[in-house]
Amino acid sequence: MTSDTAAAPNTNEMTKCCNTSDCGYIAELKSFIRDVTKDAVANGETGGGAGTGNAAASTVAGNGIGELRTRNNNETYLVNEADELQAEVAIYVWQKLCSCPEHFRIGLSQLVKKEILCELNNTKVREDLMETGKQQNSADTEARIKYFDLLKLQKFIGQHLDKVLIRLSDNSKEDDLKTYADCQDFKRKSTNLQIPQCAAMQIKNKPRKMEDRHVCLPRFGELYELENPYSFFGVFDGHSGALAATYAANQMPFLVAKHLKEMKTGTVCQTETDLYRDVLEASFLKADSNFAQKSLGSGTTAVCALLKYNNSNLSPNHLYVAWVGDSRCLLVSPTVSLQLVKPHKPDSMDERKRIESIETGGAVVFVHGQWRVNGIINVSRSIGDHSVKAVIAEPDIVEVPLQSSHDFLILGSDGLWDHVAETDIVKCTYKSLADKQQQLEDIPKQLIELAKKGDSQDNITVMLVLLKDRSNIVENYLKSVEKST
């Protein structure tokens, strides 16, 4: 079982920072660095410091991605330098800094990321981390291309992160710590965004392996240095192994950020909604085409939520959700819950027509109690699954203008949705939010328990994203209950 929570720094508290070394936030950071560097030195600076530990049994504050670490050579892939390297570095650094005080996490992440990418220009370092292999799907079967070995790359990132923190532990570098803070008094641009809190949990349940992955990035815009603020969340339910889900979770945030940077506004023929649709569709298709080059047999569903912020009051005002497969996203208010996803299942009328068309040449067959594409896969769209032509990665996308009544999002894999009624999910979540004894990270766990009681045998992932302050959500909910009675 893995669990993570993430939240923006408390902007009301941030203004209390001072320029002295006695600042509470500096003391918190120094304590974090001291603990990490102590472990790093004990481990011989092997990358065993920041963010390590038993990911399968811990609750980590601010962890941005679920089950990111690869375990052995059967659970890894080669990383193409041109298209994939920056994404892997960015997300792994962020994950390794999971226990870093939130006020400093963005600044330190960007520092480490830039240093690592610079180091990777060193010829000797590159030779140690790269492998030469045949280029998949090339017309010239002897063509060769260089890739980074993911396991070696991740170990290098861990080692370099430890070195950076050891360097910052030097008392003479104490003043430098302030440059990585979000605090206004520390001269770093302060964030006044109403960035949502989120909590996620996933369990292996009955299957032999855990194939779900998730991404929780409330400060997505800052992390990827976008001009405008955004938050990004995703759930990926893998099948035939976890490689496609791992790849999509690692690469999708970077691809979305890349396409957002390239997005051309002011186009006469396109509305803003069309532009964001293009960004998300291009990101899904690029992730799929890049993964196809690896000739791996895995596939994954994906549901991704992109929050766009109002530039005047810096609150989330637009939600874009893109998906392939049957992972879903529920938008909840006290009076109405809106399921944003129509699952891509082979037996749905539109999907069946597409699959069985002359152009596609597929078939929908009932096997092992489920309708499947060519009798194999029980979803009709996914990232990966390239051996089945009829399964495509083109996402469906919805846009929702957010209202003051919208309280939270729940994203999850089919291990949740197929076994718990949406009304029960909403009721349990509101009840738990209203209970002051309940920690935010406990709520996804309670929803998972409901799914298990509903006889869910699958991997289960649940993510809760609050669209406003928890106290405001509870206040509005209690008012609606009073009105209804």
Coordinates of C-alpha atoms in Angstrom, one line a residue:
M1 CA 0.0 0.0 0.0
T2 CA 1.3 3.4 -0.9
S3 CA 0.0 6.8 0.2
D4 CA 0.9 10.4 -0.4
T5 CA -0.3 13.8 0.3
A6 CA 0.7 17.1 -1.2
A7 CA -0.2 20.7 -0.5
A8 CA 1.0 24.2 -1.2
P9 CA 2.8 26.2 1.5
N10 CA 0.5 28.1 3.7
T11 CA 0.8 31.6 2.2
N12 CA -0.6 33.2 5.4
E13 CA 2.3 31.7 7.4
M14 CA 4.9 32.4 4.7
T15 CA 4.7 36.1 5.3
K16 CA 5.9 35.5 8.9
C17 CA 9.3 34.5 7.6
C18 CA 12.3 36.6 8.6
N19 CA 15.7 37.1 7.1
T20 CA 17.5 35.6 10.1
S21 CA 18.9 32.1 10.4
D22 CA 16.5 31.6 13.3
C23 CA 13.5 31.5 11.0
G24 CA 11.4 28.4 11.7
Y25 CA 11.3 27.4 8.1
I26 CA 15.1 27.6 7.7
A27 CA 15.4 25.5 10.9
E28 CA 13.0 22.9 9.4
L29 CA 15.0 22.8 6.2
K30 CA 18.3 22.4 8.1
S31 CA 16.8 19.6 10.1
F32 CA 15.8 17.9 6.8
I33 CA 19.2 18.3 5.3
R34 CA 20.9 17.1 8.5
D35 CA 18.8 13.9 8.5
V36 CA 19.3 13.2 4.8
T37 CA 23.0 13.9 4.8
K38 CA 23.5 11.7 7.9
D39 CA 21.9 8.8 6.0
A40 CA 23.9 9.6 2.8
V41 CA 27.2 9.6 4.6
A42 CA 26.2 6.3 6.4
N43 CA 25.4 4.8 3.0
G44 CA 28.6 6.1 1.4
E45 CA 26.8 8.7 -0.6
T46 CA 25.1 6.0 -2.8
G47 CA 21.9 7.9 -3.3
G48 CA 20.1 6.3 -0.4
G49 CA 19.3 9.6 1.4
A50 CA 16.4 11.9 0.4
G51 CA 13.1 10.2 0.0
T52 CA 14.2 6.6 0.3
G53 CA 12.6 4.1 2.5
N54 CA 9.9 1.5 2.1
A55 CA 7.6 3.1 -0.4
A56 CA 5.2 0.2 -0.1
A57 CA 4.4 0.8 3.5
S58 CA 4.8 4.5 4.2
T59 CA 2.8 7.7 4.1
V60 CA 4.9 10.5 2.6
A61 CA 3.9 14.1 2.7
G62 CA 4.2 15.9 -0.6
N63 CA 5.1 12.8 -2.6
G64 CA 4.3 13.7 -6.2
I65 CA 4.1 10.3 -7.8
G66 CA 3.0 6.8 -6.7
E67 CA 5.3 3.8 -7.0
L68 CA 7.8 5.6 -9.1
R69 CA 10.9 3.6 -8.1
T70 CA 11.9 0.8 -10.4
R71 CA 12.9 -2.4 -8.7
N72 CA 14.8 -4.7 -11.1
N73 CA 15.7 -5.1 -14.8
N74 CA 12.3 -6.5 -15.6
E75 CA 10.6 -3.3 -14.4
T76 CA 12.6 -0.7 -16.3
Y77 CA 13.1 0.7 -19.8
L78 CA 15.7 2.6 -21.8
V79 CA 15.4 6.4 -21.8
N80 CA 15.8 8.3 -25.1
E81 CA 17.9 11.3 -24.5
A82 CA 16.1 13.6 -27.1
D83 CA 12.5 12.9 -26.0
E84 CA 12.5 11.4 -22.5
L85 CA 15.5 12.3 -20.4
Q86 CA 14.3 15.7 -19.0
A87 CA 11.0 14.2 -18.0
E88 CA 12.6 11.4 -16.1
V89 CA 15.0 13.7 -14.3
A90 CA 12.4 16.2 -13.4
I91 CA 9.9 13.8 -11.9
Y92 CA 12.4 11.6 -10.1
V93 CA 14.1 14.6 -8.4
W94 CA 10.6 15.8 -7.3
Q95 CA 9.8 12.4 -5.9
K96 CA 13.2 12.0 -4.2
L97 CA 12.5 15.4 -2.4
C98 CA 9.2 14.0 -1.1
S99 CA 10.1 14.7 2.6
C100 CA 11.6 18.1 1.9
P101 CA 9.8 21.0 3.6
E102 CA 7.2 22.3 1.1
H103 CA 8.4 25.9 1.3
F104 CA 11.8 24.8 -0.3
R105 CA 10.8 21.9 -2.5
I106 CA 10.3 23.8 -5.7
G107 CA 13.6 25.8 -5.4
L108 CA 15.7 22.8 -4.5
S109 CA 14.1 20.6 -7.1
Q110 CA 14.9 23.2 -9.9
L111 CA 18.5 23.5 -8.5
V112 CA 19.2 19.8 -8.5
K113 CA 17.4 19.2 -11.9
K114 CA 19.6 21.9 -13.6
E115 CA 22.8 20.6 -12.1
I116 CA 22.0 17.0 -13.1
L117 CA 21.2 18.0 -16.7
C118 CA 24.4 19.9 -16.8
E119 CA 26.4 17.0 -15.4
L120 CA 24.9 14.7 -18.1
N121 CA 26.8 16.7 -20.7
N122 CA 30.0 15.3 -19.2
T123 CA 31.3 12.6 -21.6
K124 CA 32.5 10.3 -18.9
V125 CA 29.2 10.5 -17.0
R126 CA 27.3 9.9 -20.2
E127 CA 29.3 6.8 -21.0
D128 CA 28.7 5.3 -17.6
L129 CA 24.9 5.9 -17.8
M130 CA 24.2 5.1 -21.4
E131 CA 23.6 1.9 -23.3
T132 CA 23.8 1.3 -27.0
G133 CA 21.0 -0.9 -28.5
K134 CA 19.2 -1.5 -31.6
Q135 CA 16.7 1.2 -32.5
Q136 CA 13.2 -0.3 -32.4
N137 CA 10.9 0.0 -35.4
S138 CA 13.6 1.3 -37.6
A139 CA 13.6 0.6 -41.3
D140 CA 17.3 -0.1 -41.0
T141 CA 17.5 -3.1 -38.6
E142 CA 21.2 -2.4 -37.9
A143 CA 20.6 1.3 -36.9
R144 CA 21.8 1.9 -33.4
I145 CA 20.8 4.6 -31.0
K146 CA 22.1 5.5 -27.5
Y147 CA 19.8 5.4 -24.5
F148 CA 20.2 6.1 -20.8
D149 CA 19.7 3.1 -18.6
L150 CA 16.8 4.1 -16.3
L151 CA 18.1 2.3 -13.2
K152 CA 21.6 3.8 -13.6
L153 CA 20.1 7.2 -14.2
Q154 CA 17.9 7.1 -11.1
K155 CA 20.9 6.0 -9.0
F156 CA 22.9 8.9 -10.4
I157 CA 20.1 11.3 -9.5
G158 CA 20.0 10.1 -6.0
Q159 CA 23.8 10.4 -5.6
H160 CA 23.8 13.9 -7.0
L161 CA 20.9 15.0 -4.8
D162 CA 22.8 13.8 -1.7
K163 CA 25.9 15.7 -2.8
V164 CA 23.9 18.9 -3.2
L165 CA 22.4 18.6 0.2
I166 CA 25.7 17.8 1.8
R167 CA 27.1 20.9 0.2
L168 CA 24.2 22.9 1.6
S169 CA 24.8 21.5 5.1
D170 CA 28.0 23.5 5.3
N171 CA 27.3 26.3 7.8
S172 CA 29.1 28.8 5.5
K173 CA 26.3 28.1 2.9
E174 CA 23.5 28.9 5.3
D175 CA 22.6 32.2 3.6
D176 CA 22.2 30.3 0.3
L177 CA 19.3 28.4 1.8
K178 CA 17.1 31.4 1.7
T179 CA 17.3 31.6 -2.1
Y180 CA 15.4 28.4 -2.5
A181 CA 12.4 29.4 -0.3
D182 CA 8.9 30.4 -1.5
C183 CA 8.8 33.0 1.3
Q184 CA 8.4 36.7 0.3
D185 CA 11.0 37.8 2.8
F186 CA 13.5 35.4 1.2
K187 CA 13.3 37.3 -2.1
R188 CA 11.9 34.3 -4.0
K189 CA 8.6 34.9 -5.8
S190 CA 5.9 34.0 -3.4
T191 CA 2.9 32.0 -4.5
N192 CA -0.5 33.3 -3.5
L193 CA -2.3 30.6 -5.5
Q194 CA -5.2 28.8 -3.9
I195 CA -3.4 25.6 -4.7
P196 CA -5.4 22.4 -3.8
Q197 CA -4.5 19.9 -1.2
C198 CA -4.5 16.3 -2.5
A199 CA -4.1 12.9 -1.0
A200 CA -3.8 9.6 -2.8
M201 CA -3.4 5.9 -1.9
Q202 CA -3.0 2.7 -3.9
I203 CA -3.0 -0.9 -2.9
K204 CA -2.0 -4.1 -4.7
N205 CA -5.0 -6.0 -3.3
K206 CA -5.5 -9.5 -4.8
P207 CA -3.3 -9.4 -7.9
R208 CA 0.3 -10.7 -7.7
K209 CA 1.8 -7.3 -8.8
M210 CA 0.9 -3.6 -8.4
E211 CA 0.4 -2.1 -11.8
D212 CA -1.3 1.2 -10.9
R213 CA 0.6 4.5 -10.8
H214 CA -0.5 8.0 -10.0
V215 CA 0.8 11.6 -10.2
C216 CA -0.2 14.4 -7.8
L217 CA 1.4 17.8 -8.7
P218 CA -0.5 20.7 -7.2
R219 CA 2.3 23.1 -8.1
F220 CA 2.7 21.7 -11.6
G221 CA 3.2 25.1 -13.2
E222 CA 6.0 26.1 -10.9
L223 CA 7.7 22.7 -11.1
Y224 CA 7.9 22.9 -14.9
E225 CA 8.5 26.6 -15.0
L226 CA 5.4 27.5 -17.0
E227 CA 4.4 31.1 -17.5
N228 CA 0.9 30.6 -15.9
P229 CA -0.1 28.5 -12.9
Y230 CA -1.5 25.0 -13.3
S231 CA -2.1 21.9 -11.2
F232 CA -1.9 18.4 -12.7
F233 CA -3.2 15.0 -11.4
G234 CA -3.3 11.6 -13.1
V235 CA -4.2 8.0 -12.4
F236 CA -2.8 5.2 -14.6
D237 CA -4.0 1.6 -14.4
G238 CA -1.5 -0.7 -16.1
H239 CA -2.1 -4.2 -17.5
S240 CA 0.3 -6.8 -18.8
G241 CA 2.9 -5.4 -16.4
A242 CA 3.4 -1.9 -15.0
L243 CA 5.8 -0.5 -17.5
A244 CA 3.3 1.5 -19.6
A245 CA 1.7 3.0 -16.4
T246 CA 5.2 3.9 -15.0
Y247 CA 6.2 5.4 -18.3
A248 CA 3.0 7.4 -18.7
A249 CA 3.2 8.7 -15.1
N250 CA 6.8 9.8 -15.6
Q251 CA 6.4 11.3 -19.0
M252 CA 2.9 12.8 -19.2
P253 CA 3.5 15.8 -16.9
F254 CA 6.5 16.9 -18.9
L255 CA 4.7 16.4 -22.2
V256 CA 1.7 18.4 -21.1
A257 CA 4.1 21.2 -19.8
K258 CA 6.0 21.1 -23.1
H259 CA 2.9 21.5 -25.2
L260 CA 1.5 24.2 -22.9
K261 CA 4.7 26.2 -23.5
E262 CA 4.3 25.7 -27.3
M263 CA 0.6 26.6 -27.2
K264 CA -0.1 29.5 -29.5
T265 CA -2.9 31.7 -28.1
G266 CA -4.8 34.2 -30.2
T267 CA -5.3 31.9 -33.1
V268 CA -8.4 33.1 -35.0
C269 CA -9.8 29.6 -35.8
Q270 CA -9.4 28.1 -32.3
T271 CA -11.0 28.9 -29.0
E272 CA -9.1 28.5 -25.7
T273 CA -10.9 25.2 -25.1
D274 CA -9.7 24.0 -28.5
L275 CA -6.1 24.9 -27.6
Y276 CA -6.2 23.0 -24.3
R277 CA -7.8 20.0 -26.0
D278 CA -5.0 20.0 -28.6
V279 CA -2.4 20.2 -25.7
L280 CA -3.8 17.2 -23.9
E281 CA -4.5 15.1 -27.1
A282 CA -1.0 15.8 -28.4
S283 CA 0.5 14.7 -25.0
F284 CA -1.4 11.4 -24.9
L285 CA -0.5 10.6 -28.5
K286 CA 3.2 11.5 -28.0
A287 CA 3.4 9.4 -24.9
D288 CA 1.9 6.5 -26.8
S289 CA 4.1 6.9 -29.9
N290 CA 7.3 7.2 -27.8
F291 CA 6.4 4.1 -25.7
A292 CA 5.7 2.2 -29.0
Q293 CA 9.4 2.6 -29.9
K294 CA 10.3 0.4 -26.9
S295 CA 8.5 -2.6 -28.3
L296 CA 7.1 -3.5 -24.8
G297 CA 3.9 -5.4 -24.4
S298 CA 2.4 -3.4 -21.6
G299 CA -0.5 -1.0 -21.7
T300 CA -2.3 1.4 -19.4
T301 CA -5.5 3.4 -18.9
A302 CA -5.0 7.1 -18.1
V303 CA -7.2 9.8 -16.6
C304 CA -5.5 13.2 -16.2
A305 CA -6.9 16.4 -14.7
L306 CA -5.4 19.8 -15.5
L307 CA -6.5 22.8 -13.4
K308 CA -6.1 26.3 -14.8
Y309 CA -6.1 29.3 -12.5
N310 CA -7.8 32.6 -12.7
N311 CA -5.2 35.3 -13.1
S312 CA -7.2 37.9 -11.0
N313 CA -7.9 36.0 -7.8
L314 CA -5.5 33.1 -8.4
S315 CA -8.1 30.4 -7.8
P316 CA -8.7 27.4 -10.0
N317 CA -11.4 28.4 -12.6
H318 CA -11.2 25.8 -15.4
L319 CA -10.8 22.0 -15.3
Y320 CA -9.7 19.9 -18.3
V321 CA -10.0 16.1 -18.0
A322 CA -8.5 13.8 -20.6
W323 CA -8.7 10.0 -20.5
V324 CA -8.3 6.7 -22.3
G325 CA -9.7 3.5 -20.8
D326 CA -11.9 3.1 -17.7
S327 CA -10.1 5.1 -15.0
R328 CA -12.5 7.9 -14.0
C329 CA -12.8 11.4 -12.5
L330 CA -15.7 12.7 -10.4
L331 CA -16.4 16.4 -9.8
V332 CA -18.3 16.9 -6.6
S333 CA -20.4 19.7 -5.1
P334 CA -22.9 19.4 -2.1
T335 CA -25.9 19.0 -4.4
V336 CA -24.6 17.5 -7.6
S337 CA -21.8 15.0 -8.5
L338 CA -20.7 14.9 -12.1
Q339 CA -18.9 11.9 -13.5
L340 CA -16.7 13.4 -16.2
V341 CA -15.5 10.2 -17.8
K342 CA -17.4 7.9 -20.2
P343 CA -15.2 4.7 -20.0
H344 CA -13.8 3.4 -23.2
K345 CA -15.2 -0.1 -23.2
P346 CA -15.3 -2.4 -26.3
D347 CA -19.1 -3.1 -26.0
S348 CA -20.1 0.6 -26.0
M349 CA -21.9 1.4 -29.2
D350 CA -19.4 4.0 -30.6
E351 CA -16.3 2.0 -29.7
R352 CA -17.7 -1.2 -31.0
K353 CA -18.5 0.5 -34.3
R354 CA -15.0 1.9 -34.6
I355 CA -13.3 -1.4 -33.6
E356 CA -15.3 -3.5 -36.1
S357 CA -15.0 -1.0 -39.0
I358 CA -13.4 -2.1 -42.2
E359 CA -10.5 0.3 -41.6
T360 CA -9.8 -1.1 -38.2
G361 CA -10.7 -4.8 -38.8
G362 CA -11.0 -5.6 -35.1
A363 CA -13.5 -7.7 -33.2
V364 CA -15.3 -7.5 -29.9
V365 CA -15.5 -10.9 -28.2
F366 CA -16.9 -12.0 -24.9
V367 CA -14.1 -13.8 -23.0
H368 CA -13.7 -14.6 -19.3
G369 CA -16.8 -12.7 -18.4
Q370 CA -15.9 -9.5 -20.2
W371 CA -16.2 -7.9 -23.6
R372 CA -12.7 -7.6 -25.0
V373 CA -11.0 -6.2 -28.1
N374 CA -10.0 -9.2 -30.2
G375 CA -10.7 -11.3 -27.2
I376 CA -7.7 -9.8 -25.4
I377 CA -8.1 -6.4 -23.8
N378 CA -11.1 -5.2 -21.9
V379 CA -10.6 -1.5 -22.7
S380 CA -10.8 -0.1 -26.2
R381 CA -8.4 2.8 -25.7
S382 CA -5.1 2.9 -23.8
I383 CA -1.5 4.0 -23.9
G384 CA 0.5 1.1 -25.1
D385 CA -1.0 -2.2 -26.2
H386 CA 0.5 -1.8 -29.7
S387 CA 0.0 -5.4 -30.6
V388 CA -3.7 -4.8 -30.9
K389 CA -4.3 -2.3 -33.7
A390 CA -7.9 -1.6 -32.8
V391 CA -6.9 -0.2 -29.4
I392 CA -6.0 3.5 -29.8
A393 CA -4.5 6.2 -27.6
E394 CA -6.7 9.1 -28.8
P395 CA -8.2 10.6 -25.6
D396 CA -11.7 12.0 -25.0
I397 CA -11.5 15.4 -23.3
V398 CA -14.0 17.5 -21.3
E399 CA -13.7 21.1 -20.1
V400 CA -15.6 22.3 -17.1
P401 CA -15.8 26.0 -15.9
L402 CA -15.4 25.6 -12.1
Q403 CA -18.0 27.2 -9.9
S404 CA -17.8 28.2 -6.2
S405 CA -20.0 25.2 -5.4
H406 CA -17.5 22.7 -6.7
D407 CA -15.7 21.2 -3.7
F408 CA -13.4 18.4 -4.8
L409 CA -12.3 15.8 -7.4
I410 CA -12.0 12.1 -7.0
L411 CA -9.8 10.2 -9.5
G412 CA -9.5 6.5 -9.4
S413 CA -8.9 3.2 -11.2
D414 CA -11.7 0.8 -12.0
G415 CA -10.9 -1.1 -8.8
L416 CA -12.8 1.7 -7.1
W417 CA -15.5 2.7 -9.5
D418 CA -16.7 -0.8 -10.4
H419 CA -17.4 -1.8 -6.8
V420 CA -18.6 1.4 -5.0
A421 CA -21.6 3.5 -5.9
E422 CA -20.7 7.1 -6.6
T423 CA -23.3 8.3 -4.1
D424 CA -21.5 6.2 -1.4
I425 CA -18.1 7.6 -2.4
V426 CA -19.4 11.2 -2.1
K427 CA -21.2 10.5 1.2
C428 CA -18.1 8.9 2.7
T429 CA -15.8 11.7 1.5
Y430 CA -18.0 14.5 2.9
K431 CA -18.5 12.7 6.2
S432 CA -14.7 12.2 6.6
L433 CA -13.9 15.8 5.7
A434 CA -16.3 17.0 8.3
D435 CA -14.7 14.8 11.0
K436 CA -11.9 16.9 12.5
Q437 CA -10.1 13.7 13.7
Q438 CA -9.7 12.5 10.2
Q439 CA -6.4 13.3 8.4
L440 CA -6.8 14.1 4.7
E441 CA -4.5 11.2 3.7
D442 CA -6.9 8.8 5.6
I443 CA -9.8 9.5 3.3
P444 CA -8.6 7.6 0.2
K445 CA -7.8 4.7 2.5
Q446 CA -11.5 4.7 3.6
L447 CA -12.7 4.7 0.0
I448 CA -10.4 1.8 -0.8
E449 CA -11.8 -0.2 2.2
L450 CA -15.3 0.4 0.7
A451 CA -14.1 -1.0 -2.6
K452 CA -12.7 -4.1 -0.9
K453 CA -16.0 -4.6 1.0
G454 CA -17.6 -4.4 -2.5
D455 CA -15.5 -7.4 -3.5
S456 CA -12.9 -5.5 -5.5
Q457 CA -10.2 -7.9 -6.5
D458 CA -8.1 -5.5 -8.6
N459 CA -5.4 -3.0 -7.8
I460 CA -7.1 0.1 -6.4
T461 CA -5.9 3.7 -6.7
V462 CA -7.9 6.6 -5.2
M463 CA -6.9 10.3 -5.3
L464 CA -8.8 13.2 -3.6
V465 CA -8.2 16.8 -4.7
L466 CA -9.7 19.6 -2.7
L467 CA -10.7 22.6 -4.9
K468 CA -11.0 24.9 -1.9
D469 CA -10.1 25.0 1.8
R470 CA -11.3 22.0 3.8
S471 CA -13.2 24.2 6.3
N472 CA -15.1 25.9 3.5
I473 CA -16.0 22.6 2.0
V474 CA -17.4 21.4 5.3
E475 CA -19.3 24.6 5.9
N476 CA -21.0 24.5 2.6
Y477 CA -21.8 20.8 2.9
L478 CA -23.4 21.3 6.4
K479 CA -25.5 24.2 5.0
S480 CA -26.8 22.0 2.2
V481 CA -27.6 19.2 4.6
E482 CA -29.6 21.7 6.8
K483 CA -31.5 22.9 3.7
S484 CA -32.4 19.4 2.6
T485 CA -33.8 18.6 6.0

